[in-house]
């Protein structure tokens, strides 16, 4: 297992006005600003959050930064078909092509992998297609029988309003988008791991790439992020009061009045330093330590927390014991929201004692790109280190009043990045991102320099196998764990029932620690996750995690969008999509469906975005329970449960987490999930499952019973045992398979497949 540094040897970026990293370097400083009224929103100009029969209101501001439909360099490798309606796939392919054009061609035996930040929550294609699917289903039910061709005819009309509505939504699930993006560009057997904790996701994707390079499971890590923006997200952030009222983003400035959004994709190429030097690659920077942290308890799940941000930054510095004064420049999150920027500046000052770092943000001219924002900032920081230059900060006059006395500097002109004055060592730079749900990420970089490369990119691995120390299940009928265990041990499904109550009951405050008025605005999957962890922690007198809160990580898996996501997509986009219908009967059917849907669902409000996000389900747990480790959703399609177990092991083995809670659930949107998989809804069951993993040493110290040992491997194992269940719990099937192996006592067993990490379940220690 290697402890040499990992380095960045190539990058690609497609964001508004930028087709490549040189464009990014120039435009982030000199503009012009990327924002305007997008062509994509022409059909949604009259957008209102009200239903079709409810009083309207003033249209939302739909201005954001849009990636041009055709790049300056034309279509890539004849892939023009990706340009229309398949936005993120097109952008990601262009980024990958840029990366390959500036790095050494991989050797035939080299093992590549893609670690991608992507989400159902930042995905306009999915929103439009999902709204179209649901409207189409509702219309067909209300049209006269005897016209089997009506469905295709209506679909053709809906795509006139938005090309993204041309295909079923299953095409735009992130793992499917990633598979299409790499096709014909990266090797056919390239494993893909999609991570989602919103804004810091790109930095977590990089960290996972680093870990897999050092573990020796990959030789080249492509780490990136992608997001497409659209009217629905503008509505969400308008309701939250986060958008700039002036139309001008002023990061870290006293006159900041809100953020401006954009979209795009960005990718970096990572290698072990010895491989990069052997291949004669240009080394832009060394990866010098990552820190991840949750805010824990704070005043609100979407309020920035200095404690959580500072914790992430200090954790990154601790990887190499970097003094605060040696971090010369920080590319901050800098969204131009007054509270957010002020908190971030205080966090930077607290986490870098004795330093006076330059602080910049690229969002004033590029916009907040969402999932790839951490990668965009990482590329800018790497280029600055390589050029020994800090770029100037546009749209900035003076620091906010509450930050005037802080030891930070905002550059009004490009500034030189010099070696550290006291030691003459190459300077460090930091990249920070934080997101809704209280998750933070901080990546340190260092110039290559000419001296010894004594930098660690990640903590060393402490163990190979992990201990499964607890589990629980929440299934329809609410059987206790002993009843679920009995069913699994004899080969039955976890529950005889397949659906939860509808509407799902709001958990008591004792269970959720969330006041009922807010809990009522959350998707049922979030309520499930909160209740599931409450069950997992109930170990008698003390909670399972008592005393370990500082380093508890939560890793989640689900398949497809939440029910709340689907409902808000229909409420916001449905009426605009059906305006293209030219038949009276079809229009009447659409209007009837939309009226009925509006009567059954909540209007979009301040909690709608947080309430639909799968990653926020984990954030609620960390927030209410005061956990401070990383949280993230993991997407590998139906193999997501296995992928979440593997991702948890990456952090446990290196000591960054002491207890990992791995959650997988399936709840809501059953009809849509079935459509995307081409199966019957009756083949799908709802349920939620949790497994707690720890290092064997921690289990011994705590006196925990070890139910089984667990070993994971990133590379697909084609001969591994199938993990799928009947009925299927979709993303949770992998966890159910592991639990079944434990409870049946049939070990060892290895689960995996052609596109999934493998998970081995081994007998626990004797007497464990």
XYZ file of C-alpha atoms in Angstrom:
768
model
C 0.000 0.000 0.000
C 1.618 3.233 -1.204
C 2.285 6.276 0.968
C 3.829 8.394 -1.788
C 2.064 11.615 -2.800
C -0.749 11.763 -5.318
C -0.524 14.524 -7.899
C -2.792 16.304 -10.357
C -1.602 15.887 -13.945
C -4.513 17.036 -16.092
C -7.879 18.731 -16.031
C -10.876 19.576 -18.165
C -13.679 22.039 -17.610
C -16.909 23.061 -19.320
C -18.718 25.899 -17.558
C -20.463 28.940 -19.054
C -18.012 30.678 -21.375
C -15.187 28.221 -20.649
C -14.064 25.290 -22.758
C -10.823 24.352 -21.054
C -8.695 25.359 -18.103
C -7.057 28.375 -19.777
C -10.513 29.854 -20.375
C -11.301 29.196 -16.716
C -8.187 31.007 -15.468
C -8.962 34.100 -17.544
C -12.729 34.271 -17.170
C -12.784 33.776 -13.391
C -10.771 37.006 -13.071
C -11.781 39.130 -16.043
C -15.218 37.923 -17.103
C -17.504 38.765 -18.655
C -20.120 37.520 -16.175
C -21.806 34.304 -17.232
C -25.384 35.201 -16.329
C -28.458 35.865 -18.426
C -31.874 34.500 -19.310
C -31.168 30.981 -20.629
C -32.661 29.612 -23.825
C -33.551 26.542 -21.783
C -36.049 28.588 -19.766
C -38.041 30.118 -22.632
C -40.844 27.615 -22.118
C -40.913 28.359 -18.390
C -41.102 32.166 -18.486
C -44.441 32.317 -16.695
C -43.316 29.900 -14.007
C -45.216 30.090 -10.741
C -45.199 27.816 -7.726
C -49.009 27.742 -7.755
C -51.003 24.928 -9.326
C -52.944 25.491 -12.558
C -56.158 26.537 -10.786
C -54.523 28.537 -7.992
C -53.843 32.272 -8.118
C -50.486 33.000 -9.741
C -47.776 35.258 -8.506
C -44.907 37.241 -10.054
C -42.598 35.025 -12.087
C -39.378 33.907 -10.440
C -36.052 35.303 -11.623
C -34.794 32.604 -13.987
C -31.425 34.157 -14.817
C -28.390 31.931 -14.388
C -25.229 30.919 -16.209
C -26.022 28.484 -19.030
C -23.491 26.322 -20.865
C -23.850 26.974 -24.584
C -25.516 24.158 -26.495
C -22.603 23.901 -28.924
C -19.015 24.260 -27.786
C -16.517 26.550 -29.476
C -14.645 23.489 -30.693
C -17.717 21.775 -32.085
C -18.971 18.328 -31.191
C -16.471 15.869 -29.756
C -15.794 12.631 -31.618
C -19.003 12.952 -33.568
C -21.058 12.943 -30.366
C -23.407 15.713 -31.458
C -26.325 13.532 -30.394
C -25.320 14.109 -26.775
C -25.745 17.869 -27.133
C -29.536 18.019 -27.286
C -31.357 17.030 -24.134
C -28.416 15.079 -22.654
C -26.624 18.069 -21.212
C -24.368 16.731 -18.473
C -23.252 13.735 -20.507
C -22.112 16.065 -23.273
C -20.214 18.313 -20.867
C -18.566 15.430 -19.030
C -17.433 13.855 -22.307
C -15.889 17.149 -23.367
C -14.047 17.371 -20.033
C -12.724 13.823 -20.295
C -11.537 14.489 -23.836
C -9.707 17.620 -22.658
C -8.052 15.581 -19.892
C -6.813 12.907 -22.271
C -5.424 15.484 -24.691
C -2.999 16.826 -22.068
C -1.898 13.642 -20.281
C 0.062 10.595 -21.345
C -2.080 7.930 -22.968
C -2.773 5.257 -20.357
C -0.774 2.066 -20.745
C -2.841 -0.985 -21.747
C -2.510 -2.516 -18.281
C -3.334 0.706 -16.393
C -6.490 0.609 -14.303
C -8.656 3.711 -14.573
C -11.690 4.714 -12.516
C -14.162 7.583 -12.449
C -15.130 9.169 -9.125
C -17.957 11.562 -9.895
C -19.928 14.148 -7.940
C -23.443 14.055 -9.372
C -26.961 14.069 -8.028
C -30.639 13.739 -8.745
C -30.883 17.069 -6.875
C -28.869 19.137 -9.384
C -30.092 17.650 -12.613
C -32.422 19.604 -14.897
C -32.663 16.747 -17.404
C -34.001 14.465 -14.679
C -36.446 17.099 -13.405
C -37.932 17.739 -16.841
C -38.084 14.060 -17.796
C -39.573 13.067 -14.440
C -42.240 15.765 -14.667
C -43.017 14.630 -18.221
C -43.245 10.973 -17.151
C -45.683 11.729 -14.363
C -47.804 14.131 -16.409
C -47.869 11.611 -19.239
C -48.997 8.798 -16.934
C -51.690 11.023 -15.447
C -52.931 12.111 -18.869
C -53.087 8.624 -20.368
C -55.255 7.475 -17.453
C -57.707 10.272 -18.264
C -57.796 9.967 -22.067
C -60.369 7.826 -23.887
C -59.263 4.207 -24.273
C -58.372 2.737 -27.634
C -55.444 4.965 -28.595
C -52.241 3.086 -27.723
C -50.272 5.553 -29.849
C -51.357 8.515 -27.693
C -48.457 8.119 -25.270
C -45.768 8.515 -27.942
C -47.626 11.378 -29.606
C -47.892 13.284 -26.335
C -44.220 12.643 -25.526
C -43.270 14.187 -28.875
C -45.282 17.296 -28.048
C -43.850 17.637 -24.536
C -40.300 17.671 -25.867
C -41.137 20.751 -27.922
C -41.285 22.623 -24.623
C -38.067 21.047 -23.324
C -35.816 18.573 -25.202
C -34.978 16.947 -21.865
C -38.584 15.705 -21.730
C -38.011 13.524 -24.791
C -36.741 10.525 -22.814
C -37.940 8.674 -19.720
C -36.315 9.928 -16.535
C -34.384 6.701 -15.943
C -31.988 7.766 -18.674
C -30.885 10.698 -16.501
C -30.162 8.916 -13.234
C -26.571 9.933 -12.389
C -25.014 6.471 -12.640
C -26.593 6.037 -16.086
C -25.341 9.445 -17.203
C -21.829 8.545 -16.043
C -21.893 5.266 -17.967
C -22.824 7.066 -21.186
C -20.237 9.767 -20.606
C -17.273 7.388 -20.390
C -18.407 5.172 -23.269
C -15.780 5.135 -26.010
C -13.496 7.506 -24.071
C -12.339 5.482 -21.057
C -11.801 1.697 -21.048
C -14.953 -0.379 -21.202
C -14.438 -1.886 -17.735
C -13.831 1.459 -15.990
C -15.490 1.321 -12.552
C -17.626 4.324 -11.606
C -18.482 5.609 -8.153
C -20.930 8.521 -7.849
C -20.970 10.534 -4.613
C -23.452 13.156 -3.465
C -23.221 15.520 -0.537
C -24.081 18.537 -2.718
C -21.523 21.358 -2.942
C -18.459 19.627 -1.403
C -19.102 16.450 -3.434
C -16.346 17.187 -5.944
C -13.748 17.416 -3.181
C -14.977 14.122 -1.710
C -14.736 12.546 -5.182
C -11.095 13.683 -5.315
C -10.453 12.278 -1.846
C -11.896 8.910 -2.868
C -9.694 8.959 -5.967
C -6.644 9.598 -3.776
C -7.552 6.744 -1.426
C -7.992 4.253 -4.261
C -4.706 5.285 -5.882
C -2.855 4.772 -2.608
C -4.629 1.453 -2.009
C -3.377 0.301 -5.403
C -6.839 -0.500 -6.746
C -6.517 2.094 -9.541
C -3.602 3.679 -11.422
C -5.393 6.681 -12.924
C -8.252 8.409 -11.127
C -10.572 10.693 -13.071
C -12.326 12.773 -10.414
C -15.039 15.213 -11.375
C -18.433 16.712 -10.918
C -21.393 17.763 -13.046
C -24.624 19.710 -12.598
C -27.278 21.131 -14.861
C -29.301 24.066 -13.606
C -32.849 24.977 -14.478
C -36.004 26.788 -13.424
C -36.852 24.407 -10.591
C -33.623 25.200 -8.745
C -34.173 28.902 -9.258
C -37.564 28.511 -7.576
C -36.048 26.570 -4.665
C -33.301 29.099 -3.978
C -35.647 32.030 -4.454
C -37.918 30.573 -1.773
C -34.882 30.218 0.488
C -33.890 33.847 -0.106
C -30.433 32.879 -1.387
C -30.433 34.594 -4.809
C -28.783 37.941 -5.480
C -31.327 40.733 -5.772
C -28.908 42.972 -7.675
C -27.867 40.354 -10.234
C -24.235 40.854 -9.212
C -22.403 38.351 -6.997
C -19.957 39.998 -4.573
C -18.111 37.277 -2.685
C -16.594 38.209 0.685
C -17.818 41.784 0.221
C -19.757 44.114 2.506
C -22.359 44.619 -0.249
C -22.974 40.910 -0.884
C -26.692 40.268 -1.418
C -26.903 36.675 -2.611
C -25.550 34.131 -5.026
C -25.942 33.475 -8.752
C -26.047 29.960 -10.138
C -24.603 28.313 -13.204
C -23.795 24.770 -14.304
C -21.267 22.595 -16.071
C -18.741 19.845 -15.522
C -15.126 19.639 -14.431
C -12.660 16.750 -14.143
C -9.123 16.350 -12.800
C -6.729 13.476 -13.497
C -4.793 12.082 -10.540
C -1.821 9.719 -10.465
C 0.717 8.542 -7.949
C 3.686 10.902 -8.244
C 6.142 8.186 -9.307
C 3.816 7.152 -12.141
C 3.394 10.751 -13.293
C 7.164 11.351 -13.346
C 7.712 8.058 -15.185
C 5.098 9.052 -17.773
C 6.569 12.569 -18.196
C 3.250 14.158 -17.250
C 3.090 17.808 -16.241
C 2.538 17.850 -12.485
C 0.315 20.819 -11.660
C 0.174 20.216 -7.911
C 0.492 17.656 -5.123
C -2.551 16.623 -3.079
C -1.544 17.420 0.506
C -4.381 16.265 2.744
C -8.172 16.337 2.904
C -10.499 17.094 5.781
C -14.201 16.293 5.892
C -16.637 17.134 8.666
C -20.300 17.609 9.472
C -21.485 20.627 11.413
C -23.214 18.547 14.053
C -25.727 20.453 16.145
C -26.386 23.938 14.792
C -29.256 26.406 14.645
C -30.535 25.120 11.273
C -29.598 22.431 8.799
C -28.945 24.992 6.060
C -27.210 27.576 8.267
C -23.398 27.728 7.953
C -21.456 26.640 11.034
C -18.025 27.979 11.902
C -17.383 24.969 14.130
C -17.950 22.443 11.331
C -15.992 24.415 8.747
C -13.037 24.934 11.068
C -13.039 21.255 11.978
C -12.720 20.216 8.305
C -9.856 22.657 7.706
C -7.926 21.548 10.784
C -8.377 17.899 9.806
C -6.849 18.596 6.393
C -3.887 20.399 7.960
C -3.353 17.519 10.409
C -2.583 15.015 7.627
C 0.868 16.624 7.239
C 0.879 18.807 10.372
C 0.873 21.896 8.160
C 1.199 25.112 10.201
C -1.620 27.552 9.549
C 0.849 30.194 8.392
C 2.064 27.964 5.542
C -1.312 28.027 3.765
C -0.808 31.069 1.562
C -4.039 31.051 -0.438
C -7.526 29.614 -0.023
C -10.086 29.310 -2.799
C -13.182 29.590 -0.669
C -16.766 28.562 -1.223
C -17.616 32.269 -1.376
C -21.238 32.177 -2.511
C -21.777 35.929 -1.928
C -24.407 35.353 0.731
C -23.660 37.698 3.603
C -24.047 35.227 6.467
C -22.310 32.427 4.583
C -19.281 34.471 3.548
C -18.822 36.063 6.967
C -18.960 32.657 8.659
C -16.475 31.245 6.167
C -13.976 34.069 6.707
C -14.158 33.532 10.476
C -13.630 29.787 9.924
C -10.574 30.394 7.741
C -9.045 32.715 10.310
C -9.701 30.294 13.179
C -8.330 27.271 11.300
C -5.097 28.966 10.138
C -3.561 30.560 13.234
C -0.623 32.919 12.657
C -1.488 33.099 8.963
C -2.778 35.872 6.726
C -3.920 33.902 3.680
C -5.210 35.346 0.455
C -8.876 34.359 0.060
C -10.695 34.262 -3.288
C -13.882 32.920 -4.860
C -14.557 32.220 -8.542
C -18.352 32.437 -8.226
C -18.789 36.191 -8.937
C -18.090 35.705 -12.656
C -18.499 31.940 -13.170
C -21.482 31.431 -10.875
C -22.157 28.673 -8.365
C -21.835 25.536 -10.488
C -23.263 23.201 -7.841
C -21.824 19.688 -7.813
C -18.604 20.516 -9.728
C -17.858 23.716 -7.792
C -15.144 22.076 -5.682
C -13.420 20.696 -8.790
C -13.624 24.085 -10.533
C -11.933 25.678 -7.516
C -9.371 22.867 -7.330
C -8.396 23.455 -10.959
C -8.049 27.187 -10.360
C -5.901 26.583 -7.270
C -3.694 24.058 -9.087
C -3.153 26.486 -11.955
C -2.321 29.286 -9.530
C 0.237 27.148 -7.705
C 1.764 26.063 -11.012
C 2.016 29.722 -12.098
C 2.994 30.984 -8.621
C 0.116 33.460 -8.835
C -2.993 34.252 -6.805
C -5.702 35.583 -9.170
C -7.461 38.833 -8.430
C -10.891 38.846 -6.813
C -13.526 40.524 -9.017
C -16.561 42.416 -7.673
C -14.885 43.181 -4.364
C -14.453 46.487 -2.504
C -14.287 45.826 1.222
C -14.727 42.999 3.721
C -18.017 42.640 5.629
C -18.148 44.675 8.820
C -17.896 41.614 11.076
C -14.799 40.399 9.213
C -12.778 43.624 8.996
C -10.455 42.679 11.850
C -9.752 39.143 10.609
C -6.240 38.182 9.399
C -7.322 37.483 5.805
C -6.559 39.337 2.576
C -8.630 39.715 -0.607
C -6.469 40.397 -3.701
C -7.578 43.316 -5.872
C -4.865 42.429 -8.412
C -2.909 39.222 -9.135
C -0.411 38.509 -6.358
C 2.759 36.376 -6.386
C 2.710 33.063 -4.515
C 6.091 32.893 -2.840
C 7.866 30.118 -0.892
C 7.288 30.281 2.847
C 9.427 33.100 4.274
C 10.692 31.157 7.305
C 11.490 27.802 5.686
C 11.677 28.493 1.972
C 9.320 25.550 1.356
C 6.789 25.591 -1.497
C 3.498 27.227 -0.480
C 0.283 25.394 0.293
C -3.125 26.358 -1.048
C -6.508 25.239 0.237
C -9.846 24.644 -1.467
C -13.003 24.766 0.642
C -16.634 23.904 -0.074
C -19.676 23.451 2.149
C -23.255 22.490 1.472
C -26.857 22.244 2.626
C -27.153 19.617 5.293
C -24.081 20.863 7.141
C -21.299 19.050 5.267
C -17.834 20.535 4.732
C -14.755 19.589 2.712
C -11.267 21.107 2.594
C -8.453 19.974 0.276
C -4.867 21.158 0.679
C -2.511 21.401 -2.295
C 1.218 22.052 -2.503
C 3.518 23.080 -5.315
C 5.788 20.307 -6.562
C 8.938 22.374 -5.991
C 12.416 20.945 -6.457
C 13.024 19.539 -2.978
C 11.938 16.256 -1.358
C 8.308 15.345 -1.868
C 7.596 14.436 1.739
C 3.859 15.072 1.559
C 1.173 12.544 2.437
C -2.026 12.767 0.439
C -4.079 10.730 2.921
C -3.609 9.098 6.340
C -2.150 5.565 6.303
C -4.409 2.533 6.373
C -4.815 0.994 9.835
C -6.514 -2.297 8.985
C -7.854 -4.426 6.153
C -11.025 -5.963 7.550
C -13.840 -4.309 9.478
C -16.260 -5.441 12.157
C -20.030 -5.455 11.696
C -21.137 -4.463 15.197
C -24.832 -3.636 14.887
C -27.748 -3.496 12.495
C -31.420 -2.628 12.359
C -34.300 -2.572 9.900
C -37.430 -0.478 9.474
C -39.937 -2.292 7.276
C -43.669 -2.032 6.515
C -45.597 -3.478 9.424
C -42.839 -2.253 11.767
C -41.655 -5.673 12.871
C -38.854 -5.544 15.425
C -35.339 -6.685 14.553
C -35.787 -10.143 16.063
C -38.755 -10.782 13.764
C -36.835 -9.466 10.742
C -33.858 -11.644 11.710
C -36.073 -14.719 11.942
C -37.496 -14.098 8.471
C -34.079 -13.483 6.903
C -32.524 -16.532 8.557
C -35.117 -18.817 6.978
C -34.800 -17.244 3.529
C -37.891 -15.023 3.574
C -38.163 -11.344 2.683
C -37.616 -8.974 5.641
C -41.357 -8.266 5.796
C -44.491 -9.804 4.381
C -45.847 -6.313 3.697
C -44.402 -4.219 0.882
C -45.572 -0.656 1.471
C -45.344 1.823 4.339
C -48.340 3.788 5.516
C -49.408 6.624 3.244
C -49.114 9.364 4.246
C -46.097 8.327 6.273
C -46.587 9.158 9.970
C -44.406 11.915 11.375
C -42.076 10.444 14.021
C -42.312 11.755 17.553
C -39.892 14.473 18.619
C -38.256 11.900 20.922
C -37.424 9.752 17.897
C -36.493 12.452 15.402
C -35.444 15.451 17.535
C -37.126 17.576 14.827
C -40.141 19.734 15.601
C -43.289 18.381 13.897
C -43.903 21.539 11.818
C -40.558 21.040 10.048
C -40.765 17.241 9.950
C -44.054 17.580 8.054
C -42.158 19.271 5.191
C -39.591 16.483 4.790
C -39.757 13.598 2.355
C -40.736 10.283 3.892
C -37.280 8.895 3.087
C -35.725 11.502 5.388
C -38.132 10.575 8.164
C -37.244 6.916 7.611
C -33.514 7.592 7.876
C -33.959 9.599 11.069
C -36.115 6.897 12.683
C -33.766 4.154 11.465
C -30.753 5.677 13.222
C -32.824 6.132 16.367
C -33.460 2.377 16.311
C -29.814 1.585 15.616
C -28.603 3.667 18.526
C -30.953 2.145 21.076
C -28.559 -0.240 22.793
C -29.966 -0.065 26.298
C -28.575 2.431 28.787
C -26.111 4.094 26.374
C -26.398 4.831 22.695
C -24.186 2.759 20.418
C -22.224 5.891 19.539
C -21.796 7.322 23.042
C -18.395 9.059 23.160
C -17.618 8.551 19.450
C -19.623 11.469 18.019
C -16.504 13.341 16.875
C -15.709 10.719 14.226
C -18.986 9.106 13.229
C -19.563 9.039 9.486
C -22.855 8.336 7.722
C -22.986 6.763 4.263
C -26.275 6.388 2.423
C -27.750 4.647 -0.603
C -31.037 4.972 -2.453
C -32.157 4.445 -6.043
C -33.663 7.322 -7.998
C -35.330 10.551 -6.884
C -37.458 11.009 -3.794
C -41.234 11.409 -3.909
C -40.862 15.043 -2.862
C -38.506 15.635 -5.779
C -41.009 14.162 -8.203
C -43.900 16.161 -6.782
C -42.105 19.505 -6.866
C -40.941 18.826 -10.438
C -44.554 18.328 -11.505
C -45.798 21.375 -9.580
C -43.161 23.705 -11.036
C -42.591 22.342 -14.540
C -45.750 20.437 -15.450
C -47.989 23.306 -16.546
C -45.239 24.770 -18.751
C -44.529 21.421 -20.405
C -48.173 20.843 -21.383
C -48.614 24.249 -23.048
C -47.320 22.649 -26.248
C -50.298 20.267 -26.422
C -52.517 21.056 -29.401
C -55.441 18.708 -28.804
C -58.356 19.716 -26.605
C -58.789 16.282 -25.047
C -55.084 16.056 -24.225
C -55.026 19.536 -22.710
C -58.104 18.798 -20.621
C -56.553 15.538 -19.394
C -53.331 17.355 -18.492
C -55.167 20.118 -16.656
C -57.246 17.598 -14.721
C -54.148 15.678 -13.641
C -52.265 18.825 -12.615
C -55.239 20.092 -10.580
C -55.521 16.777 -8.779
C -51.768 16.616 -8.164
C -51.660 20.183 -6.808
C -54.474 19.402 -4.391
C -52.499 16.482 -2.915
C -49.031 18.046 -2.669
C -47.359 20.956 -0.914
C -46.412 24.165 -2.728
C -42.691 24.789 -2.997
C -41.392 26.643 0.050
C -38.182 27.374 1.983
C -37.745 23.748 3.112
C -38.645 22.104 -0.214
C -35.087 21.661 -1.496
C -33.686 20.436 1.806
C -36.801 18.311 2.269
C -36.281 16.392 -0.990
C -32.511 15.825 -0.810
C -31.289 12.334 0.029
C -28.023 13.760 1.345
C -30.003 15.980 3.726
C -31.462 12.836 5.310
C -27.942 12.069 6.507
C -27.442 15.717 7.417
C -30.487 15.667 9.678
C -29.071 12.675 11.541
C -25.678 14.356 12.017
C -27.331 17.630 12.993
C -29.718 16.190 15.563
C -27.246 13.653 17.014
C -24.219 16.000 16.956
C -22.070 13.755 14.757
C -18.966 15.338 13.211
C -17.703 12.842 10.642
C -18.389 13.030 6.901
C -21.779 12.225 5.394
C -22.429 11.270 1.788
C -24.804 9.415 -0.494
C -23.262 6.864 -2.836
C -24.746 5.921 -6.203
C -23.951 2.787 -8.152
C -27.491 2.077 -9.309
C -28.965 -1.051 -7.766
C -25.514 -1.811 -6.315
C -25.538 1.403 -4.271
C -25.804 -0.424 -0.945
C -22.630 -2.397 -1.650
C -20.927 0.788 -2.868
C -21.898 2.592 0.356
C -20.384 -0.220 2.440
C -17.180 0.039 0.403
C -17.041 3.832 0.697
C -17.528 3.633 4.455
C -14.641 1.177 4.643
C -12.360 3.662 2.842
C -12.788 6.158 5.695
C -12.816 3.619 8.525
C -9.618 1.884 7.450
C -7.678 5.172 7.459
C -8.925 6.267 10.861
C -10.902 9.254 9.599
C -14.068 7.637 10.962
C -14.318 5.481 14.098
C -17.891 4.291 13.553
C -19.612 4.197 10.168
C -23.392 4.091 9.906
C -24.353 2.711 6.496
C -27.998 3.344 5.602
C -29.912 2.175 2.548
C -33.579 2.711 1.897
C -36.308 2.461 -0.678
C -39.411 4.574 -0.138
C -41.714 6.503 -2.443
C -41.571 6.975 -6.219
C -42.160 3.243 -6.664
C -44.044 3.557 -9.967
C -41.278 5.715 -11.423
C -38.511 3.386 -10.205
C -40.315 0.416 -11.720
C -40.617 2.223 -15.059
C -36.912 3.034 -15.098
C -36.055 -0.629 -14.488
C -38.691 -2.141 -16.763
C -40.287 -4.171 -13.979
C -43.636 -4.230 -12.192
C -44.173 -2.096 -9.073
C -45.286 -5.319 -7.358
C -41.690 -6.573 -7.615
C -40.490 -3.689 -5.432
C -40.788 -3.355 -1.657
C -40.235 -0.381 0.617
C -37.893 -0.605 3.564
C -34.852 0.871 5.278
C -31.792 -0.907 6.649
C -28.737 0.154 8.621
C -25.399 -1.502 9.361
C -22.794 -0.174 11.793
C -19.140 -0.876 10.968
C -16.039 -0.259 13.058
C -12.370 -1.188 13.065
C -11.760 -4.432 15.021
C -9.679 -2.519 17.574
C -12.570 -0.134 18.285
C -14.974 -3.056 18.654
C -12.659 -4.728 21.185
C -12.186 -1.510 23.161
C -15.952 -0.926 23.322
C -16.799 -4.525 24.131
C -19.093 -4.811 21.127
C -20.246 -8.112 19.757
C -18.838 -8.650 16.261
C -21.553 -10.256 14.135
C -19.219 -10.715 11.156
C -16.037 -9.415 9.584
C -16.380 -7.386 6.389
C -13.864 -6.866 3.611
C -14.528 -4.741 0.519
C -12.798 -4.416 -2.832
C -13.376 -1.630 -5.350
C -12.755 -3.758 -8.414
C -15.784 -5.630 -9.701
C -15.830 -9.350 -9.001
C -17.735 -11.055 -11.798
C -17.789 -14.414 -10.019
C -19.221 -12.966 -6.800
C -22.644 -13.978 -5.579
C -25.681 -12.041 -6.778
C -27.018 -9.704 -4.082
C -30.464 -8.968 -5.555
C -33.554 -9.717 -3.473
C -37.125 -10.793 -4.242
C -38.979 -8.541 -3.795
C -36.345 -5.919 -4.466
C -35.475 -3.122 -2.065
C -33.492 -1.579 -4.935
C -30.412 0.219 -3.532
C -30.899 -1.551 -0.190
C -30.659 -5.060 -1.679
C -26.920 -5.199 -0.986
C -27.403 -4.526 2.721
C -30.203 -7.090 2.925
C -27.915 -9.669 1.274
C -25.140 -8.963 3.794
C -27.557 -9.214 6.725
C -29.011 -12.446 5.364
C -25.506 -13.937 5.152
C -24.832 -12.919 8.758
C -28.137 -14.221 10.112
C -28.127 -17.474 8.136
C -24.598 -18.135 9.389
C -23.412 -19.002 5.881
C -19.958 -17.415 5.671
C -17.765 -16.596 3.917
C -19.827 -15.065 1.143
C -18.793 -12.487 -1.427
C -21.341 -10.210 -3.077
C -20.684 -8.132 -6.157
C -21.130 -7.948 -9.890
C -19.893 -6.479 -13.127
C -20.511 -2.876 -12.041
C -20.282 -3.048 -8.253
C -17.601 -3.121 -5.577
C -17.397 -6.541 -3.966
C -18.245 -7.053 -0.298
C -17.073 -10.176 1.527
C -18.847 -11.329 4.679
C -16.516 -13.420 6.846
C -17.090 -15.237 10.148
C -16.627 -13.080 13.224
C -13.953 -13.840 15.805
C -14.618 -16.929 17.892
C -17.078 -16.041 20.592
C -17.760 -12.640 18.961
